[in-house]
């Protein structure tokens, strides 16, 4: 994982929650951009854990992948009106 790849996920507009998968199997959920700190061009990043008010400091070289869930587009939903 490169610094630029992580930074693109953090700065995506509109923000889309993502999960960072580490090489050891650990998963870090990033639900809001204020919960992750990463300085562009560096290897270290910090993810805050909302549930227990702790944080993890990680190395980008240990990231195996980042996944996102598709956002609901609202297409195909009925508004209850007849055409």
mmCIF file of N, CA, C and O in Angstrom:
data_model
loop_
_atom_site.group_PDB
_atom_site.id
_atom_site.type_symbol
_atom_site.label_atom_id
_atom_site.label_comp_id
_atom_site.label_asym_id
_atom_site.label_seq_id
_atom_site.Cartn_x
_atom_site.Cartn_y
_atom_site.Cartn_z
ATOM 1 N N UNK A 1 0.853 -1.172 0.000
ATOM 2 C CA UNK A 1 0.000 0.000 0.000
ATOM 3 C C UNK A 1 0.895 1.230 0.000
ATOM 4 O O UNK A 1 1.864 1.283 0.743
ATOM 5 N N UNK A 2 0.557 2.184 -0.831
ATOM 6 C CA UNK A 2 1.346 3.414 -0.868
ATOM 7 C C UNK A 2 0.656 4.512 -0.071
ATOM 8 O O UNK A 2 -0.550 4.464 0.196
ATOM 9 N N UNK A 3 1.431 5.500 0.281
ATOM 10 C CA UNK A 3 0.906 6.659 1.003
ATOM 11 C C UNK A 3 -0.200 7.335 0.195
ATOM 12 O O UNK A 3 -1.244 7.695 0.730
ATOM 13 N N UNK A 4 0.014 7.467 -1.107
ATOM 14 C CA UNK A 4 -0.975 8.110 -1.981
ATOM 15 C C UNK A 4 -2.288 7.348 -2.049
ATOM 16 O O UNK A 4 -3.367 7.953 -2.063
ATOM 17 N N UNK A 5 -2.211 6.018 -2.082
ATOM 18 C CA UNK A 5 -3.434 5.211 -2.139
ATOM 19 C C UNK A 5 -4.268 5.409 -0.874
ATOM 20 O O UNK A 5 -5.485 5.590 -0.949
ATOM 21 N N UNK A 6 -3.629 5.373 0.286
ATOM 22 C CA UNK A 6 -4.360 5.583 1.537
ATOM 23 C C UNK A 6 -4.939 6.989 1.586
ATOM 24 O O UNK A 6 -6.106 7.188 1.932
ATOM 25 N N UNK A 7 -4.148 7.965 1.203
ATOM 26 C CA UNK A 7 -4.600 9.358 1.259
ATOM 27 C C UNK A 7 -5.815 9.588 0.356
ATOM 28 O O UNK A 7 -6.721 10.342 0.706
ATOM 29 N N UNK A 8 -5.873 8.931 -0.793
ATOM 30 C CA UNK A 8 -7.036 9.067 -1.684
ATOM 31 C C UNK A 8 -8.314 8.555 -1.024
ATOM 32 O O UNK A 8 -9.383 9.144 -1.188
ATOM 33 N N UNK A 9 -8.212 7.475 -0.250
ATOM 34 C CA UNK A 9 -9.390 6.963 0.464
ATOM 35 C C UNK A 9 -9.843 7.955 1.538
ATOM 36 O O UNK A 9 -11.034 8.172 1.726
ATOM 37 N N UNK A 10 -8.891 8.545 2.233
ATOM 38 C CA UNK A 10 -9.220 9.481 3.309
ATOM 39 C C UNK A 10 -9.867 10.746 2.758
ATOM 40 O O UNK A 10 -10.829 11.264 3.324
ATOM 41 N N UNK A 11 -9.382 11.253 1.641
ATOM 42 C CA UNK A 11 -9.843 12.530 1.092
ATOM 43 C C UNK A 11 -10.978 12.403 0.078
ATOM 44 O O UNK A 11 -11.447 13.410 -0.459
ATOM 45 N N UNK A 12 -11.443 11.190 -0.194
ATOM 46 C CA UNK A 12 -12.515 10.983 -1.170
ATOM 47 C C UNK A 12 -13.730 11.831 -0.804
ATOM 48 O O UNK A 12 -14.125 11.911 0.349
ATOM 49 N N UNK A 13 -14.293 12.501 -1.812
ATOM 50 C CA UNK A 13 -15.478 13.341 -1.580
ATOM 51 C C UNK A 13 -16.599 12.891 -2.496
ATOM 52 O O UNK A 13 -16.400 12.838 -3.707
ATOM 53 N N UNK A 14 -17.748 12.518 -1.969
ATOM 54 C CA UNK A 14 -18.005 12.448 -0.535
ATOM 55 C C UNK A 14 -17.260 11.262 0.081
ATOM 56 O O UNK A 14 -16.989 10.270 -0.588
ATOM 57 N N UNK A 15 -16.964 11.391 1.371
ATOM 58 C CA UNK A 15 -16.237 10.334 2.068
ATOM 59 C C UNK A 15 -17.022 9.028 2.015
ATOM 60 O O UNK A 15 -18.238 9.012 2.164
ATOM 61 N N UNK A 16 -16.304 7.937 1.809
ATOM 62 C CA UNK A 16 -16.909 6.604 1.787
ATOM 63 C C UNK A 16 -16.175 5.753 2.825
ATOM 64 O O UNK A 16 -14.959 5.569 2.721
ATOM 65 N N UNK A 17 -16.886 5.262 3.858
ATOM 66 C CA UNK A 17 -16.222 4.430 4.868
ATOM 67 C C UNK A 17 -15.456 3.274 4.224
ATOM 68 O O UNK A 17 -15.873 2.743 3.200
ATOM 69 N N UNK A 18 -14.340 2.898 4.845
ATOM 70 C CA UNK A 18 -13.535 1.814 4.303
ATOM 71 C C UNK A 18 -12.924 0.988 5.426
ATOM 72 O O UNK A 18 -12.925 1.400 6.581
ATOM 73 N N UNK A 19 -12.434 -0.187 5.060
ATOM 74 C CA UNK A 19 -11.772 -1.083 6.004
ATOM 75 C C UNK A 19 -10.353 -1.325 5.528
ATOM 76 O O UNK A 19 -10.132 -1.648 4.357
ATOM 77 N N UNK A 20 -9.406 -1.168 6.440
ATOM 78 C CA UNK A 20 -8.002 -1.438 6.153
ATOM 79 C C UNK A 20 -7.703 -2.854 6.637
ATOM 80 O O UNK A 20 -7.929 -3.174 7.807
ATOM 81 N N UNK A 21 -7.226 -3.700 5.746
ATOM 82 C CA UNK A 21 -6.885 -5.083 6.070
ATOM 83 C C UNK A 21 -5.368 -5.182 6.226
ATOM 84 O O UNK A 21 -4.619 -4.864 5.292
ATOM 85 N N UNK A 22 -4.944 -5.620 7.401
ATOM 86 C CA UNK A 22 -3.523 -5.733 7.680
ATOM 87 C C UNK A 22 -3.028 -7.137 7.313
ATOM 88 O O UNK A 22 -3.818 -8.091 7.234
ATOM 89 N N UNK A 23 -1.736 -7.278 7.124
ATOM 90 C CA UNK A 23 -1.141 -8.558 6.724
ATOM 91 C C UNK A 23 -1.381 -9.662 7.755
ATOM 92 O O UNK A 23 -1.479 -10.835 7.398
ATOM 93 N N UNK A 24 -1.522 -9.299 9.026
ATOM 94 C CA UNK A 24 -1.741 -10.311 10.076
ATOM 95 C C UNK A 24 -3.217 -10.672 10.256
ATOM 96 O O UNK A 24 -3.572 -11.430 11.148
ATOM 97 N N UNK A 25 -4.086 -10.121 9.412
ATOM 98 C CA UNK A 25 -5.512 -10.427 9.486
ATOM 99 C C UNK A 25 -6.335 -9.396 10.243
ATOM 100 O O UNK A 25 -7.560 -9.422 10.197
ATOM 101 N N UNK A 26 -5.695 -8.489 10.941
ATOM 102 C CA UNK A 26 -6.427 -7.447 11.659
ATOM 103 C C UNK A 26 -7.149 -6.540 10.663
ATOM 104 O O UNK A 26 -6.650 -6.278 9.565
ATOM 105 N N UNK A 27 -8.334 -6.082 11.042
ATOM 106 C CA UNK A 27 -9.098 -5.171 10.200
ATOM 107 C C UNK A 27 -9.399 -3.900 10.982
ATOM 108 O O UNK A 27 -9.807 -3.962 12.140
ATOM 109 N N UNK A 28 -9.191 -2.760 10.332
ATOM 110 C CA UNK A 28 -9.426 -1.473 10.961
ATOM 111 C C UNK A 28 -10.512 -0.749 10.172
ATOM 112 O O UNK A 28 -10.322 -0.396 9.015
ATOM 113 N N UNK A 29 -11.657 -0.527 10.814
ATOM 114 C CA UNK A 29 -12.767 0.164 10.158
ATOM 115 C C UNK A 29 -12.581 1.665 10.311
ATOM 116 O O UNK A 29 -12.320 2.161 11.409
ATOM 117 N N UNK A 30 -12.701 2.384 9.197
ATOM 118 C CA UNK A 30 -12.619 3.842 9.206
ATOM 119 C C UNK A 30 -13.976 4.352 8.744
ATOM 120 O O UNK A 30 -14.284 4.345 7.555
ATOM 121 N N UNK A 31 -14.806 4.771 9.700
ATOM 122 C CA UNK A 31 -16.178 5.188 9.401
ATOM 123 C C UNK A 31 -16.302 6.677 9.129
ATOM 124 O O UNK A 31 -17.328 7.148 8.655
ATOM 125 N N UNK A 32 -15.254 7.441 9.479
ATOM 126 C CA UNK A 32 -15.280 8.896 9.296
ATOM 127 C C UNK A 32 -13.841 9.365 9.107
ATOM 128 O O UNK A 32 -12.927 8.840 9.757
ATOM 129 N N UNK A 33 -13.611 10.371 8.256
ATOM 130 C CA UNK A 33 -12.226 10.793 7.996
ATOM 131 C C UNK A 33 -11.517 11.368 9.226
ATOM 132 O O UNK A 33 -10.289 11.376 9.275
ATOM 133 N N UNK A 34 -12.262 11.806 10.220
ATOM 134 C CA UNK A 34 -11.624 12.330 11.432
ATOM 135 C C UNK A 34 -11.096 11.225 12.342
ATOM 136 O O UNK A 34 -10.447 11.505 13.345
ATOM 137 N N UNK A 35 -11.360 9.964 11.986
ATOM 138 C CA UNK A 35 -10.906 8.846 12.804
ATOM 139 C C UNK A 35 -9.576 8.269 12.328
ATOM 140 O O UNK A 35 -9.087 7.286 12.884
ATOM 141 N N UNK A 36 -8.973 8.874 11.299
ATOM 142 C CA UNK A 36 -7.684 8.395 10.803
ATOM 143 C C UNK A 36 -6.746 9.589 10.604
ATOM 144 O O UNK A 36 -7.174 10.655 10.153
ATOM 145 N N UNK A 37 -5.505 9.405 10.986
ATOM 146 C CA UNK A 37 -4.491 10.430 10.807
ATOM 147 C C UNK A 37 -3.373 9.843 9.960
ATOM 148 O O UNK A 37 -2.814 8.795 10.291
ATOM 149 N N UNK A 38 -3.087 10.513 8.857
ATOM 150 C CA UNK A 38 -2.000 10.080 7.984
ATOM 151 C C UNK A 38 -1.417 11.317 7.313
ATOM 152 O O UNK A 38 -2.149 12.089 6.694
ATOM 153 N N UNK A 39 -0.123 11.514 7.456
ATOM 154 C CA UNK A 39 0.540 12.616 6.780
ATOM 155 C C UNK A 39 1.027 12.116 5.433
ATOM 156 O O UNK A 39 1.768 11.120 5.373
ATOM 157 N N UNK A 40 0.593 12.755 4.340
ATOM 158 C CA UNK A 40 1.001 12.297 3.001
ATOM 159 C C UNK A 40 2.521 12.134 2.899
ATOM 160 O O UNK A 40 3.272 12.953 3.405
ATOM 161 N N UNK A 41 2.923 11.058 2.271
ATOM 162 C CA UNK A 41 4.340 10.801 2.067
ATOM 163 C C UNK A 41 5.000 10.026 3.201
ATOM 164 O O UNK A 41 6.178 9.705 3.121
ATOM 165 N N UNK A 42 4.243 9.718 4.257
ATOM 166 C CA UNK A 42 4.808 8.963 5.374
ATOM 167 C C UNK A 42 4.252 7.542 5.396
ATOM 168 O O UNK A 42 3.232 7.265 4.771
ATOM 169 N N UNK A 43 4.908 6.664 6.134
ATOM 170 C CA UNK A 43 4.465 5.263 6.210
ATOM 171 C C UNK A 43 3.558 4.982 7.386
ATOM 172 O O UNK A 43 2.871 3.974 7.419
ATOM 173 N N UNK A 44 3.535 5.829 8.386
ATOM 174 C CA UNK A 44 2.775 5.566 9.605
ATOM 175 C C UNK A 44 1.410 6.233 9.548
ATOM 176 O O UNK A 44 1.269 7.349 9.054
ATOM 177 N N UNK A 45 0.394 5.533 10.064
ATOM 178 C CA UNK A 45 -0.932 6.133 10.190
ATOM 179 C C UNK A 45 -1.551 5.674 11.501
ATOM 180 O O UNK A 45 -1.142 4.664 12.083
ATOM 181 N N UNK A 46 -2.526 6.438 11.989
ATOM 182 C CA UNK A 46 -3.190 6.156 13.253
ATOM 183 C C UNK A 46 -4.686 6.073 13.005
ATOM 184 O O UNK A 46 -5.251 6.934 12.333
ATOM 185 N N UNK A 47 -5.324 5.026 13.538
ATOM 186 C CA UNK A 47 -6.774 4.864 13.424
ATOM 187 C C UNK A 47 -7.363 4.846 14.832
ATOM 188 O O UNK A 47 -6.925 4.061 15.679
ATOM 189 N N UNK A 48 -8.334 5.727 15.094
ATOM 190 C CA UNK A 48 -9.025 5.757 16.383
ATOM 191 C C UNK A 48 -10.169 4.753 16.361
ATOM 192 O O UNK A 48 -10.851 4.603 15.345
ATOM 193 N N UNK A 49 -10.364 4.070 17.488
ATOM 194 C CA UNK A 49 -11.439 3.089 17.627
ATOM 195 C C UNK A 49 -12.534 3.717 18.490
ATOM 196 O O UNK A 49 -12.331 3.945 19.680
ATOM 197 N N UNK A 50 -13.680 3.988 17.876
ATOM 198 C CA UNK A 50 -14.778 4.652 18.580
ATOM 199 C C UNK A 50 -15.309 3.840 19.754
ATOM 200 O O UNK A 50 -15.667 4.395 20.794
ATOM 201 N N UNK A 51 -15.377 2.523 19.573
ATOM 202 C CA UNK A 51 -16.055 1.704 20.571
ATOM 203 C C UNK A 51 -15.376 1.695 21.939
ATOM 204 O O UNK A 51 -16.047 1.604 22.957
ATOM 205 N N UNK A 52 -14.044 1.813 21.996
ATOM 206 C CA UNK A 52 -13.379 1.764 23.301
ATOM 207 C C UNK A 52 -12.399 2.924 23.520
ATOM 208 O O UNK A 52 -11.598 2.887 24.451
ATOM 209 N N UNK A 53 -12.455 3.928 22.668
ATOM 210 C CA UNK A 53 -11.640 5.142 22.796
ATOM 211 C C UNK A 53 -10.135 4.850 22.822
ATOM 212 O O UNK A 53 -9.373 5.524 23.491
ATOM 213 N N UNK A 54 -9.720 3.827 22.061
ATOM 214 C CA UNK A 54 -8.304 3.522 21.912
ATOM 215 C C UNK A 54 -7.898 3.858 20.482
ATOM 216 O O UNK A 54 -8.716 4.320 19.683
ATOM 217 N N UNK A 55 -6.640 3.616 20.160
ATOM 218 C CA UNK A 55 -6.172 3.833 18.791
ATOM 219 C C UNK A 55 -5.076 2.842 18.451
ATOM 220 O O UNK A 55 -4.464 2.250 19.330
ATOM 221 N N UNK A 56 -4.866 2.665 17.151
ATOM 222 C CA UNK A 56 -3.806 1.791 16.644
ATOM 223 C C UNK A 56 -2.879 2.618 15.769
ATOM 224 O O UNK A 56 -3.337 3.405 14.947
ATOM 225 N N UNK A 57 -1.586 2.443 15.967
ATOM 226 C CA UNK A 57 -0.573 3.066 15.116
ATOM 227 C C UNK A 57 -0.021 1.965 14.229
ATOM 228 O O UNK A 57 0.442 0.938 14.724
ATOM 229 N N UNK A 58 -0.113 2.167 12.915
ATOM 230 C CA UNK A 58 0.232 1.104 11.979
ATOM 231 C C UNK A 58 1.237 1.597 10.928
ATOM 232 O O UNK A 58 1.390 2.791 10.717
ATOM 233 N N UNK A 59 1.856 0.633 10.240
ATOM 234 C CA UNK A 59 2.805 0.895 9.169
ATOM 235 C C UNK A 59 2.159 0.519 7.833
ATOM 236 O O UNK A 59 1.618 -0.580 7.697
ATOM 237 N N UNK A 60 2.214 1.410 6.865
ATOM 238 C CA UNK A 60 1.622 1.159 5.553
ATOM 239 C C UNK A 60 2.168 -0.105 4.886
ATOM 240 O O UNK A 60 1.461 -0.743 4.110
ATOM 241 N N UNK A 61 3.397 -0.465 5.187
ATOM 242 C CA UNK A 61 3.977 -1.655 4.559
ATOM 243 C C UNK A 61 3.279 -2.939 5.008
ATOM 244 O O UNK A 61 3.430 -3.983 4.380
ATOM 245 N N UNK A 62 2.492 -2.859 6.097
ATOM 246 C CA UNK A 62 1.794 -4.032 6.601
ATOM 247 C C UNK A 62 0.339 -4.101 6.136
ATOM 248 O O UNK A 62 -0.388 -5.013 6.511
ATOM 249 N N UNK A 63 -0.086 -3.142 5.310
ATOM 250 C CA UNK A 63 -1.458 -3.138 4.786
ATOM 251 C C UNK A 63 -1.514 -4.058 3.572
ATOM 252 O O UNK A 63 -0.721 -3.923 2.637
ATOM 253 N N UNK A 64 -2.460 -5.005 3.595
ATOM 254 C CA UNK A 64 -2.591 -5.904 2.445
ATOM 255 C C UNK A 64 -3.610 -5.372 1.439
ATOM 256 O O UNK A 64 -3.457 -5.574 0.236
ATOM 257 N N UNK A 65 -4.667 -4.694 1.925
ATOM 258 C CA UNK A 65 -5.657 -4.127 1.008
ATOM 259 C C UNK A 65 -6.603 -3.208 1.761
ATOM 260 O O UNK A 65 -6.649 -3.229 2.991
ATOM 261 N N UNK A 66 -7.364 -2.431 0.997
ATOM 262 C CA UNK A 66 -8.427 -1.586 1.543
ATOM 263 C C UNK A 66 -9.698 -1.944 0.795
ATOM 264 O O UNK A 66 -9.686 -2.063 -0.436
ATOM 265 N N UNK A 67 -10.779 -2.134 1.542
ATOM 266 C CA UNK A 67 -12.058 -2.429 0.900
ATOM 267 C C UNK A 67 -13.085 -1.381 1.285
ATOM 268 O O UNK A 67 -13.017 -0.785 2.366
ATOM 269 N N UNK A 68 -14.011 -1.148 0.371
ATOM 270 C CA UNK A 68 -15.132 -0.241 0.616
ATOM 271 C C UNK A 68 -16.412 -0.971 0.256
ATOM 272 O O UNK A 68 -16.398 -1.937 -0.509
ATOM 273 N N UNK A 69 -17.497 -0.503 0.822
ATOM 274 C CA UNK A 69 -18.801 -1.055 0.458
ATOM 275 C C UNK A 69 -19.433 -0.097 -0.540
ATOM 276 O O UNK A 69 -19.327 1.121 -0.380
ATOM 277 N N UNK A 70 -20.105 -0.632 -1.552
ATOM 278 C CA UNK A 70 -20.768 0.260 -2.512
ATOM 279 C C UNK A 70 -21.814 1.102 -1.803
ATOM 280 O O UNK A 70 -22.527 0.619 -0.925
ATOM 281 N N UNK A 71 -21.859 2.375 -2.164
ATOM 282 C CA UNK A 71 -22.862 3.264 -1.581
ATOM 283 C C UNK A 71 -24.207 2.998 -2.221
ATOM 284 O O UNK A 71 -24.290 2.707 -3.412
ATOM 285 N N UNK A 72 -25.263 3.121 -1.444
ATOM 286 C CA UNK A 72 -26.620 2.971 -1.987
ATOM 287 C C UNK A 72 -26.908 4.169 -2.873
ATOM 288 O O UNK A 72 -26.751 5.306 -2.464
ATOM 289 N N UNK A 73 -27.315 3.912 -4.087
ATOM 290 C CA UNK A 73 -27.557 5.007 -5.030
ATOM 291 C C UNK A 73 -28.988 5.493 -4.998
ATOM 292 O O UNK A 73 -29.299 6.560 -5.495
ATOM 293 N N UNK A 74 -29.880 4.690 -4.441
ATOM 294 C CA UNK A 74 -31.282 5.077 -4.422
ATOM 295 C C UNK A 74 -32.005 4.698 -5.703
ATOM 296 O O UNK A 74 -33.209 4.834 -5.812
ATOM 297 N N UNK A 75 -31.273 4.211 -6.684
ATOM 298 C CA UNK A 75 -31.897 3.802 -7.949
ATOM 299 C C UNK A 75 -32.716 2.545 -7.738
ATOM 300 O O UNK A 75 -32.365 1.690 -6.952
ATOM 301 N N UNK A 76 -33.793 2.456 -8.473
ATOM 302 C CA UNK A 76 -34.614 1.272 -8.409
ATOM 303 C C UNK A 76 -35.618 1.306 -7.274
ATOM 304 O O UNK A 76 -36.431 0.430 -7.142
ATOM 305 N N UNK A 77 -35.541 2.348 -6.449
ATOM 306 C CA UNK A 77 -36.500 2.458 -5.364
ATOM 307 C C UNK A 77 -37.786 3.093 -5.873
ATOM 308 O O UNK A 77 -37.770 4.022 -6.658
ATOM 309 N N UNK A 78 -38.854 2.607 -5.364
ATOM 310 C CA UNK A 78 -40.149 3.165 -5.729
ATOM 311 C C UNK A 78 -40.465 4.304 -4.773
ATOM 312 O O UNK A 78 -40.222 4.211 -3.583
ATOM 313 N N UNK A 79 -41.013 5.390 -5.302
ATOM 314 C CA UNK A 79 -41.393 6.493 -4.438
ATOM 315 C C UNK A 79 -42.855 6.396 -4.037
ATOM 316 O O UNK A 79 -43.396 7.309 -3.422
ATOM 317 N N UNK A 80 -43.502 5.305 -4.397
ATOM 318 C CA UNK A 80 -44.874 5.069 -3.992
ATOM 319 C C UNK A 80 -45.905 5.715 -4.908
ATOM 320 O O UNK A 80 -47.089 5.597 -4.684
ATOM 321 N N UNK A 81 -45.445 6.391 -5.952
ATOM 322 C CA UNK A 81 -46.376 7.030 -6.878
ATOM 323 C C UNK A 81 -46.565 6.177 -8.119
ATOM 324 O O UNK A 81 -45.628 5.594 -8.610
ATOM 325 N N UNK A 82 -47.764 6.171 -8.610
ATOM 326 C CA UNK A 82 -48.040 5.455 -9.866
ATOM 327 C C UNK A 82 -47.608 6.315 -11.036
ATOM 328 O O UNK A 82 -47.725 7.529 -10.994
ATOM 329 N N UNK A 83 -47.138 5.690 -12.075
ATOM 330 C CA UNK A 83 -46.670 6.442 -13.249
ATOM 331 C C UNK A 83 -47.815 6.861 -14.121
ATOM 332 O O UNK A 83 -48.858 6.375 -14.201
#
